[in-house]
CSV table of C-alpha atoms and ligand atoms in Angstrom, one decimal:
chain,number,residue,atom,x,y,z
A,15,MET,CA,-17.7,-9.3,-26.0
A,16,SER,CA,-17.4,-8.8,-29.7
A,17,ASP,CA,-20.5,-7.0,-29.4
A,18,SER,CA,-19.4,-4.6,-26.9
A,19,VAL,CA,-16.1,-4.5,-29.1
A,20,SER,CA,-17.9,-3.5,-32.3
A,21,LEU,CA,-20.6,-1.3,-30.3
A,22,SER,CA,-17.4,0.6,-29.4
A,23,LEU,CA,-15.7,1.3,-32.3
A,24,LEU,CA,-19.3,2.4,-33.8
A,25,ALA,CA,-19.6,4.6,-30.7
A,26,ARG,CA,-18.4,8.5,-31.2
A,27,PRO,CA,-17.1,9.9,-28.4
A,28,PRO,CA,-18.7,13.2,-27.3
A,29,VAL,CA,-17.0,16.1,-27.8
A,30,CYS,CA,-15.8,17.7,-23.9
A,31,ARG,CA,-14.1,21.4,-24.1
A,32,PRO,CA,-11.0,22.5,-25.4
A,33,GLU,CA,-9.6,22.9,-22.2
A,34,ILE,CA,-9.8,19.3,-21.2
A,35,SER,CA,-8.6,17.8,-24.4
A,36,GLY,CA,-5.1,19.1,-24.0
A,37,LEU,CA,-4.8,18.8,-20.3
A,38,PRO,CA,-1.9,17.1,-18.6
A,39,ARG,CA,-2.8,14.0,-16.5
A,40,TYR,CA,-1.2,14.4,-12.9
A,41,ASN,CA,1.6,11.7,-12.3
A,42,ALA,CA,0.5,9.9,-9.3
A,43,GLY,CA,3.1,7.6,-9.4
A,44,LEU,CA,2.6,3.7,-9.3
A,45,SER,CA,1.4,2.0,-6.6
A,46,GLU,CA,3.3,-0.4,-4.4
A,47,ASP,CA,1.0,-3.5,-5.9
A,48,GLU,CA,2.1,-2.4,-9.5
A,49,VAL,CA,5.5,-2.1,-9.0
A,50,ARG,CA,5.8,-5.8,-7.1
A,51,ARG,CA,3.5,-7.5,-10.2
A,52,ARG,CA,5.6,-5.5,-12.8
A,53,TYR,CA,9.2,-6.8,-11.8
A,54,GLY,CA,8.2,-9.7,-9.6
A,55,LEU,CA,9.3,-7.9,-6.1
A,56,LYS,CA,8.5,-8.5,-2.9
A,57,ASN,CA,9.5,-6.0,-1.1
A,58,ILE,CA,9.0,-2.5,-1.5
A,59,VAL,CA,10.6,0.6,-0.4
A,60,LYS,CA,8.0,3.7,-1.7
A,61,LEU,CA,9.9,7.3,-1.8
A,62,GLY,CA,7.7,8.8,-4.0
A,63,SER,CA,4.9,10.5,-2.4
A,64,ASN,CA,6.1,12.3,0.5
A,65,GLU,CA,4.4,10.0,3.1
A,66,ASN,CA,5.0,9.5,6.6
A,67,PRO,CA,6.4,6.4,7.2
A,68,TYR,CA,5.8,6.1,10.7
A,69,GLY,CA,2.4,6.3,10.0
A,70,PRO,CA,-0.5,7.8,12.0
A,71,SER,CA,-0.1,7.7,15.9
A,72,PRO,CA,-1.5,5.0,17.8
A,73,HIS,CA,-4.6,6.9,19.5
A,74,VAL,CA,-5.5,8.1,15.7
A,75,ILE,CA,-6.0,4.6,14.6
A,76,ALA,CA,-8.0,3.6,17.7
A,77,GLY,CA,-10.4,6.2,17.0
A,78,TRP,CA,-10.6,6.0,13.4
A,79,ALA,CA,-11.3,1.8,13.7
A,80,ALA,CA,-13.9,2.7,16.6
A,81,SER,CA,-15.8,4.6,13.9
A,82,GLY,CA,-16.4,1.5,11.7
A,83,ALA,CA,-19.9,0.9,13.3
A,84,ARG,CA,-21.1,4.6,12.4
A,85,LEU,CA,-19.9,3.1,8.4
A,86,GLY,CA,-24.0,3.2,7.7
A,87,ARG,CA,-24.6,6.6,8.3
A,88,TYR,CA,-23.5,10.1,6.3
A,89,PRO,CA,-21.1,11.7,7.7
A,90,ASP,CA,-21.6,15.4,8.6
A,91,ALA,CA,-21.7,17.5,5.4
A,92,ALA,CA,-20.8,20.5,7.5
A,93,ALA,CA,-17.7,18.4,9.1
A,94,ALA,CA,-18.7,21.0,11.8
A,95,ALA,CA,-17.0,19.0,15.1
A,96,LEU,CA,-13.5,19.3,13.1
A,97,ARG,CA,-13.8,22.4,11.5
A,98,HIS,CA,-14.3,23.4,15.1
A,99,ASP,CA,-11.2,22.0,16.0
A,100,ILE,CA,-9.4,23.4,13.4
A,101,ALA,CA,-10.8,26.9,14.0
A,102,ARG,CA,-9.7,26.2,17.9
A,103,VAL,CA,-6.3,25.6,17.2
A,104,ASN,CA,-5.7,28.2,14.2
A,105,GLY,CA,-7.4,30.7,16.5
A,106,LEU,CA,-10.2,31.4,13.7
A,107,ALA,CA,-13.6,31.2,13.7
A,108,SER,CA,-15.0,28.2,12.2
A,109,ASP,CA,-16.7,29.3,9.5
A,110,ARG,CA,-13.4,30.6,7.7
A,111,VAL,CA,-12.3,27.1,7.9
A,112,LEU,CA,-13.5,24.9,4.7
A,113,VAL,CA,-12.2,21.0,4.8
A,114,GLY,CA,-12.1,19.1,1.8
A,115,ASN,CA,-11.1,15.2,0.6
A,116,GLY,CA,-7.2,16.3,0.3
A,117,SER,CA,-6.4,19.4,0.2
A,118,GLU,CA,-6.0,19.6,-3.6
A,119,GLN,CA,-9.9,19.3,-3.6
A,120,ILE,CA,-9.9,22.4,-2.4
A,121,ILE,CA,-7.6,24.0,-5.0
A,122,ARG,CA,-10.1,22.1,-7.6
A,123,LEU,CA,-12.9,24.3,-5.8
A,124,ILE,CA,-10.3,27.5,-5.9
A,125,ALA,CA,-10.4,27.0,-9.6
A,126,GLU,CA,-13.6,26.0,-10.4
A,127,ALA,CA,-15.0,29.0,-8.3
A,128,TYR,CA,-13.0,31.9,-8.9
A,129,LEU,CA,-11.3,31.4,-13.1
A,130,SER,CA,-13.3,32.2,-15.9
A,131,PRO,CA,-11.1,31.4,-19.3
A,132,GLY,CA,-8.4,33.4,-20.5
A,133,GLU,CA,-7.7,34.8,-16.8
A,134,ARG,CA,-4.0,34.4,-15.8
A,135,VAL,CA,-2.6,32.5,-12.4
A,136,VAL,CA,0.6,32.9,-11.7
A,137,THR,CA,3.0,30.2,-10.1
A,138,VAL,CA,6.1,28.6,-9.9
A,139,ARG,CA,7.9,26.0,-12.3
A,140,PRO,CA,8.5,23.3,-11.2
A,141,ALA,CA,5.5,23.1,-9.0
A,142,PHE,CA,3.0,20.6,-7.7
A,143,GLY,CA,1.4,19.3,-10.8
A,144,LEU,CA,-2.4,20.5,-9.7
A,145,HIS,CA,-1.8,23.9,-8.9
A,146,GLU,CA,-1.1,24.1,-13.2
A,147,ILE,CA,-3.7,21.4,-13.9
A,148,TYR,CA,-7.2,22.8,-12.3
A,149,PRO,CA,-6.9,26.6,-13.1
A,150,ARG,CA,-5.7,25.4,-16.8
A,151,MET,CA,-8.6,22.8,-16.5
A,152,MET,CA,-11.2,26.2,-16.2
A,153,GLY,CA,-9.6,27.9,-19.3
A,154,ALA,CA,-7.0,30.1,-17.1
A,155,GLU,CA,-3.9,30.9,-18.4
A,156,VAL,CA,-1.0,29.5,-16.0
A,157,ASP,CA,2.4,31.4,-16.0
A,158,ALA,CA,4.6,29.0,-14.0
A,159,VAL,CA,8.0,31.3,-13.0
A,160,PRO,CA,11.1,28.9,-13.4
A,161,ILE,CA,13.3,28.9,-9.8
A,162,ASN,CA,16.8,30.0,-9.9
A,163,LEU,CA,19.7,27.5,-11.0
A,164,ASP,CA,20.6,27.2,-7.2
A,165,ALA,CA,17.3,26.2,-6.4
A,166,THR,CA,15.3,29.0,-4.7
A,167,PHE,CA,12.3,31.1,-5.5
A,168,ASP,CA,13.2,34.2,-8.8
A,169,LEU,CA,11.8,36.7,-6.6
A,170,ALA,CA,12.7,38.9,-8.9
A,171,ALA,CA,10.8,37.1,-11.9
A,172,LEU,CA,7.4,36.7,-9.7
A,173,HIS,CA,7.4,40.4,-9.2
A,174,THR,CA,7.4,41.0,-12.8
A,175,ALA,CA,4.6,38.0,-13.5
A,176,VAL,CA,2.1,39.9,-10.8
A,177,LYS,CA,2.6,43.6,-12.3
A,178,GLN,CA,0.4,41.7,-15.0
A,179,PRO,CA,-3.2,41.3,-14.0
A,180,THR,CA,-3.2,38.5,-12.0
A,181,LYS,CA,-6.6,36.6,-11.0
A,182,ILE,CA,-4.8,34.3,-8.6
A,183,LEU,CA,-1.1,34.5,-6.9
A,184,MET,CA,-0.3,30.1,-6.0
A,185,PHE,CA,2.5,28.4,-4.6
A,186,ALA,CA,3.4,26.1,-2.1
A,187,ASN,CA,6.0,27.4,0.5
A,188,PRO,CA,7.6,25.5,1.4
A,189,SER,CA,7.8,24.7,-2.4
A,190,ASN,CA,7.0,20.8,-3.6
A,191,PRO,CA,9.1,19.6,-5.6
A,192,VAL,CA,12.3,22.0,-4.9
A,193,GLY,CA,11.7,22.3,-1.0
A,194,CYS,CA,13.1,25.6,-1.3
A,195,MET,CA,11.3,28.0,1.5
A,196,MET,CA,10.3,31.9,0.9
A,197,SER,CA,11.2,34.1,3.8
A,198,GLY,CA,8.5,36.7,5.7
A,199,ILE,CA,10.4,39.6,3.9
A,200,ALA,CA,10.0,37.8,0.4
A,201,LEU,CA,6.7,36.8,0.9
A,202,GLN,CA,5.4,40.1,2.4
A,203,ASP,CA,7.4,42.2,-0.6
A,204,LEU,CA,6.0,39.6,-3.1
A,205,ILE,CA,2.1,40.1,-1.9
A,206,ASP,CA,2.3,43.5,-1.8
A,207,ALA,CA,3.1,43.6,-5.6
A,208,CYS,CA,0.4,41.8,-6.1
A,209,PRO,CA,-2.6,43.6,-8.0
A,210,SER,CA,-5.3,44.8,-5.3
A,211,HIS,CA,-8.0,41.7,-6.4
A,212,THR,CA,-5.5,39.1,-6.4
A,213,LEU,CA,-6.7,35.7,-4.7
A,214,ILE,CA,-3.4,35.2,-2.9
A,215,VAL,CA,-3.1,30.9,-2.3
A,216,VAL,CA,-0.2,30.0,-0.3
A,217,ASP,CA,-0.3,25.8,0.1
A,218,GLU,CA,0.9,24.7,3.5
A,219,ALA,CA,1.3,20.9,2.4
A,220,TYR,CA,4.6,20.8,4.1
A,221,ARG,CA,4.1,23.4,7.3
A,222,GLU,CA,4.8,21.3,10.1
A,223,TYR,CA,8.3,20.2,8.3
A,224,ALA,CA,9.4,23.7,7.7
A,225,GLU,CA,8.4,24.7,11.1
A,226,GLU,CA,11.2,23.2,12.9
A,227,ASP,CA,13.2,26.1,11.8
A,228,SER,CA,12.3,29.4,13.0
A,229,ASP,CA,12.9,31.6,10.0
A,230,TYR,CA,9.2,30.0,8.5
A,231,PRO,CA,7.0,32.5,8.4
A,232,ASP,CA,3.9,33.2,9.8
A,233,ALA,CA,1.9,33.6,6.4
A,234,ARG,CA,-1.4,34.2,8.2
A,235,ALA,CA,-0.4,36.9,9.9
A,236,ILE,CA,1.4,38.6,7.2
A,237,LEU,CA,-1.8,37.9,5.4
A,238,GLU,CA,-4.0,39.1,7.8
A,239,LYS,CA,-2.2,42.8,7.2
A,240,GLN,CA,-3.3,43.4,3.6
A,241,SER,CA,-6.2,43.4,1.8
A,242,ARG,CA,-6.2,41.1,-0.7
A,243,PRO,CA,-8.3,37.5,-0.5
A,244,TRP,CA,-6.6,34.6,0.7
A,245,VAL,CA,-6.6,30.8,1.3
A,246,ILE,CA,-4.1,29.5,3.1
A,247,LEU,CA,-3.7,25.1,2.6
A,248,ARG,CA,-3.0,22.3,4.7
A,249,THR,CA,-3.5,18.8,4.6
A,250,PHE,CA,-3.5,15.6,7.0
A,251,SER,CA,-1.4,14.0,4.5
A,252,LYS,CA,2.1,14.5,5.2
A,253,ALA,CA,2.9,14.9,8.6
A,254,TYR,CA,-0.1,13.7,10.1
A,255,ALA,CA,0.3,10.4,8.6
A,256,LEU,CA,-3.6,9.8,6.8
A,257,ALA,CA,-3.1,10.5,2.8
A,258,ALA,CA,-5.4,7.4,2.1
A,259,LEU,CA,-7.8,9.2,4.3
A,260,ARG,CA,-7.6,12.6,1.9
A,261,ILE,CA,-8.5,14.9,3.6
A,262,GLY,CA,-7.1,18.7,4.4
A,263,TYR,CA,-8.4,22.3,5.0
A,264,ALA,CA,-8.2,25.9,4.0
A,265,LEU,CA,-8.2,29.1,6.1
A,266,THR,CA,-9.9,31.6,4.2
A,267,SER,CA,-9.6,35.7,4.7
A,268,CYS,CA,-12.8,36.3,5.1
A,269,VAL,CA,-16.5,33.9,5.5
A,270,ASP,CA,-17.2,35.1,1.8
A,271,VAL,CA,-14.1,33.4,0.8
A,272,ALA,CA,-14.8,30.1,2.9
A,273,MET,CA,-19.4,30.0,1.8
A,274,VAL,CA,-18.0,30.7,-2.1
A,275,LEU,CA,-15.7,27.5,-2.0
A,276,ASP,CA,-18.5,25.7,0.6
A,277,THR,CA,-20.9,26.2,-2.4
A,278,VAL,CA,-19.1,24.9,-5.1
A,279,ARG,CA,-18.2,21.9,-3.0
A,280,ASP,CA,-19.8,18.4,-3.1
A,281,PRO,CA,-22.4,17.7,-0.2
A,282,PHE,CA,-20.2,15.4,1.5
A,283,ASN,CA,-16.8,15.4,0.6
A,284,THR,CA,-14.7,14.8,3.2
A,285,ASN,CA,-15.6,10.9,4.9
A,286,MET,CA,-16.7,10.6,8.7
A,287,PRO,CA,-13.7,8.3,9.3
A,288,ALA,CA,-11.4,11.1,8.0
A,289,GLN,CA,-13.1,13.4,10.3
A,290,VAL,CA,-12.9,11.2,13.2
A,291,ALA,CA,-8.7,10.2,12.8
A,292,ALA,CA,-8.1,13.9,11.5
A,293,ARG,CA,-9.6,15.1,14.8
A,294,ALA,CA,-7.5,12.7,16.8
A,295,ALA,CA,-4.6,13.8,14.7
A,296,LEU,CA,-4.5,17.2,15.9
A,297,ALA,CA,-5.0,16.2,19.3
A,298,ASP,CA,-2.0,14.5,19.3
A,299,ASP,CA,0.8,17.1,18.3
A,300,ALA,CA,3.4,15.0,20.3
A,301,TYR,CA,3.4,12.1,17.7
A,302,MET,CA,3.4,14.4,14.8
A,303,LYS,CA,6.3,16.3,16.2
A,304,ASP,CA,8.0,13.2,17.0
A,305,CYS,CA,7.8,11.9,13.6
A,306,ILE,CA,8.9,14.9,12.1
A,307,ARG,CA,12.2,15.0,14.3
A,308,LYS,CA,13.2,11.6,13.2
A,309,THR,CA,12.4,12.8,9.1
A,310,VAL,CA,14.2,16.1,9.7
A,311,SER,CA,17.3,14.1,11.3
A,312,GLU,CA,16.9,11.5,8.6
A,313,ARG,CA,16.4,14.5,6.3
A,314,LYS,CA,20.2,15.9,6.9
A,315,ARG,CA,21.9,12.4,6.7
A,316,VAL,CA,20.2,11.3,3.4
A,317,ALA,CA,21.3,15.1,1.7
A,318,ASP,CA,25.1,14.6,3.2
A,319,ALA,CA,25.1,10.9,1.4
A,320,LEU,CA,24.4,13.0,-1.5
A,321,ASN,CA,26.2,15.2,-0.9
A,322,ALA,CA,29.1,12.9,-0.8
A,323,LEU,CA,28.7,11.1,-4.0
A,324,GLY,CA,29.2,14.2,-5.7
A,325,LEU,CA,25.2,15.6,-6.5
A,326,PHE,CA,24.1,18.9,-6.0
A,327,VAL,CA,20.7,18.7,-3.1
A,328,ALA,CA,18.4,21.4,-3.1
A,329,PRO,CA,18.4,22.7,0.4
A,330,THR,CA,15.0,21.7,1.5
A,331,TRP,CA,12.2,22.2,4.5
A,332,THR,CA,10.2,18.8,3.7
A,333,ASN,CA,9.7,15.6,4.0
A,334,PHE,CA,12.2,15.0,0.9
A,335,VAL,CA,15.0,15.9,-1.3
A,336,PHE,CA,15.0,17.7,-5.1
A,337,VAL,CA,18.1,15.8,-6.3
A,338,ARG,CA,19.9,16.9,-9.6
A,339,VAL,CA,21.2,13.7,-10.9
A,340,PRO,CA,24.0,13.6,-13.7
A,341,VAL,CA,21.4,11.2,-16.1
A,342,ARG,CA,18.3,11.5,-17.4
A,343,SER,CA,15.8,11.0,-14.5
A,344,ASP,CA,13.3,8.7,-15.6
A,345,LEU,CA,16.0,6.6,-16.7
A,346,LEU,CA,17.4,6.4,-12.9
A,347,ALA,CA,13.7,5.9,-11.9
A,348,THR,CA,13.2,3.1,-13.9
A,349,ASP,CA,16.6,1.4,-12.7
A,350,LEU,CA,15.5,2.1,-9.2
A,351,LEU,CA,12.1,0.9,-9.7
A,352,LYS,CA,13.5,-2.8,-10.8
A,353,ARG,CA,15.0,-3.0,-7.6
A,354,GLY,CA,11.7,-1.9,-5.9
A,355,ILE,CA,12.5,1.5,-5.1
A,356,ILE,CA,10.1,4.4,-5.9
A,357,ILE,CA,10.9,7.7,-6.4
A,358,LYS,CA,9.5,10.8,-8.4
A,359,PRO,CA,11.8,11.8,-11.7
A,360,TRP,CA,10.9,15.2,-13.0
A,361,LYS,CA,10.2,15.5,-16.4
A,362,GLU,CA,9.2,18.9,-17.0
A,363,LYS,CA,11.5,20.7,-19.8
A,364,GLY,CA,14.0,22.0,-17.5
A,365,PHE,CA,14.2,19.8,-15.3
A,366,GLU,CA,14.6,15.8,-16.6
A,367,ASN,CA,17.8,16.1,-14.8
A,368,TRP,CA,16.0,16.3,-11.2
A,369,VAL,CA,14.1,13.5,-9.1
A,370,ARG,CA,12.8,13.9,-5.8
A,371,ILE,CA,12.8,11.2,-3.2
A,372,SER,CA,10.7,11.1,0.1
A,373,ILE,CA,12.8,10.5,3.2
A,374,GLY,CA,11.6,7.1,4.3
A,375,LEU,CA,12.7,4.4,7.6
A,376,PRO,CA,16.0,5.1,7.8
A,377,ASN,CA,16.8,1.2,7.1
A,378,GLU,CA,14.8,2.4,3.7
A,379,ASN,CA,17.2,5.8,3.4
A,380,ASP,CA,20.3,3.4,3.2
A,381,THR,CA,18.3,1.0,0.4
A,382,VAL,CA,18.1,4.3,-1.9
A,383,LEU,CA,21.1,5.4,-1.1
A,384,LYS,CA,23.2,2.3,-1.9
A,385,ALA,CA,21.4,2.1,-4.9
A,386,ILE,CA,21.8,5.3,-6.7
A,387,ALA,CA,25.7,5.1,-5.4
A,388,ASP,CA,25.3,1.9,-7.6
A,389,LEU,CA,23.6,3.0,-10.5
A,390,VAL,CA,25.4,6.3,-10.7
A,391,LEU,CA,29.3,5.6,-9.8
A,392,SER,CA,29.2,2.6,-12.2
B,30,LIG,C1,0.5,16.8,-1.2
B,30,LIG,C2,0.6,18.5,-1.9
B,30,LIG,C3,-1.1,18.4,-1.6
B,30,LIG,C4,-2.0,17.4,-1.4
B,30,LIG,O1,-2.2,17.1,-0.4
B,30,LIG,P1,-3.9,16.5,0.1
B,30,LIG,O2,-4.3,16.7,1.3
B,30,LIG,O3,-3.3,14.8,0.2
B,30,LIG,O4,-4.5,16.4,-1.5
B,30,LIG,C5,-1.0,19.5,-1.8
B,30,LIG,N1,0.2,20.5,-1.9
B,30,LIG,C6,1.5,19.9,-2.0
B,30,LIG,C7,2.2,21.4,-2.3
B,30,LIG,C8,1.5,19.1,-1.5
B,30,LIG,O5,2.9,18.6,-1.8
């Protein structure tokens, strides 16, 4: 033991790339077990990661469990059956579909494949952390355009930002963490304002929730009508309730984009049980839609209750609410943690008074609403 300590004191750390030393760490939040251990609690209400609280469909669980006997074999490296199913559901050729170990891996592949030091990425702020972290890891400059005070996309500022050389425009629609939605007309105008070579990446992690609204744009139809390259990102982690299995996918503008991303991915980047479960999940749309319906109805109830406490809730098309609170968000989050409630406080400059709360089961939502009423009104 003491030997290893003295050895590690002598060891000089190897020099990493300069991009890495200043890179912010992704804030994945605390696990339920960690909160239990830290605060000596039994029951945890986990509303920090935008998961589907109803869990996967019974068909998915059955199919996944039956895959256990084949765990000794490598997965299909090409994930051919799943890509085929995704292609069929979306009406395009499967050589334009790529699957990843979560869509977060595909964000990384895009950065690794397309970004060289000094190139510019335009995104929004606040944003999904990895939209900024992976480009910066590759040495790209990230121009993150702040949202408006009323928690909508600042379209004028985005237009100005994409007037400069822009290698990638990447953002989530609807947004995480804000929840706001960009309309079809706004999306089309923004794409048209981009330089002719810009890679447009639209992250649709929450599309299944937004689709409830007929105004949610068909990004693919808009992108297909122009010539810039594009990637649409989707995930099985949110509405399909497969977050633990790590599986997501990309639809691409052409075979070439899919092939470039395929070249930089790990050969076995998605595992067999995840491929099996994702196929079963796609086949059980009715279950997913039922979860969406329940979550959207709870979302309205939660937003109304927070409004009634005098808090501003950003209009949302997702399975979470982004709320402005009258205290520092990290302090409120810590007070909630002590009661076994996990939410996500925002820490970026300008947004230190905002928290993101995922919509849970009705009783979980009651618990967080009551705790916030206690803490904020006291
Ligand atoms: C949750 C989320 C993802 C990541 O999804 P995984 O498929 O679990 O990696 C990607 N983008 C956004 C905007 C998200 O909120």
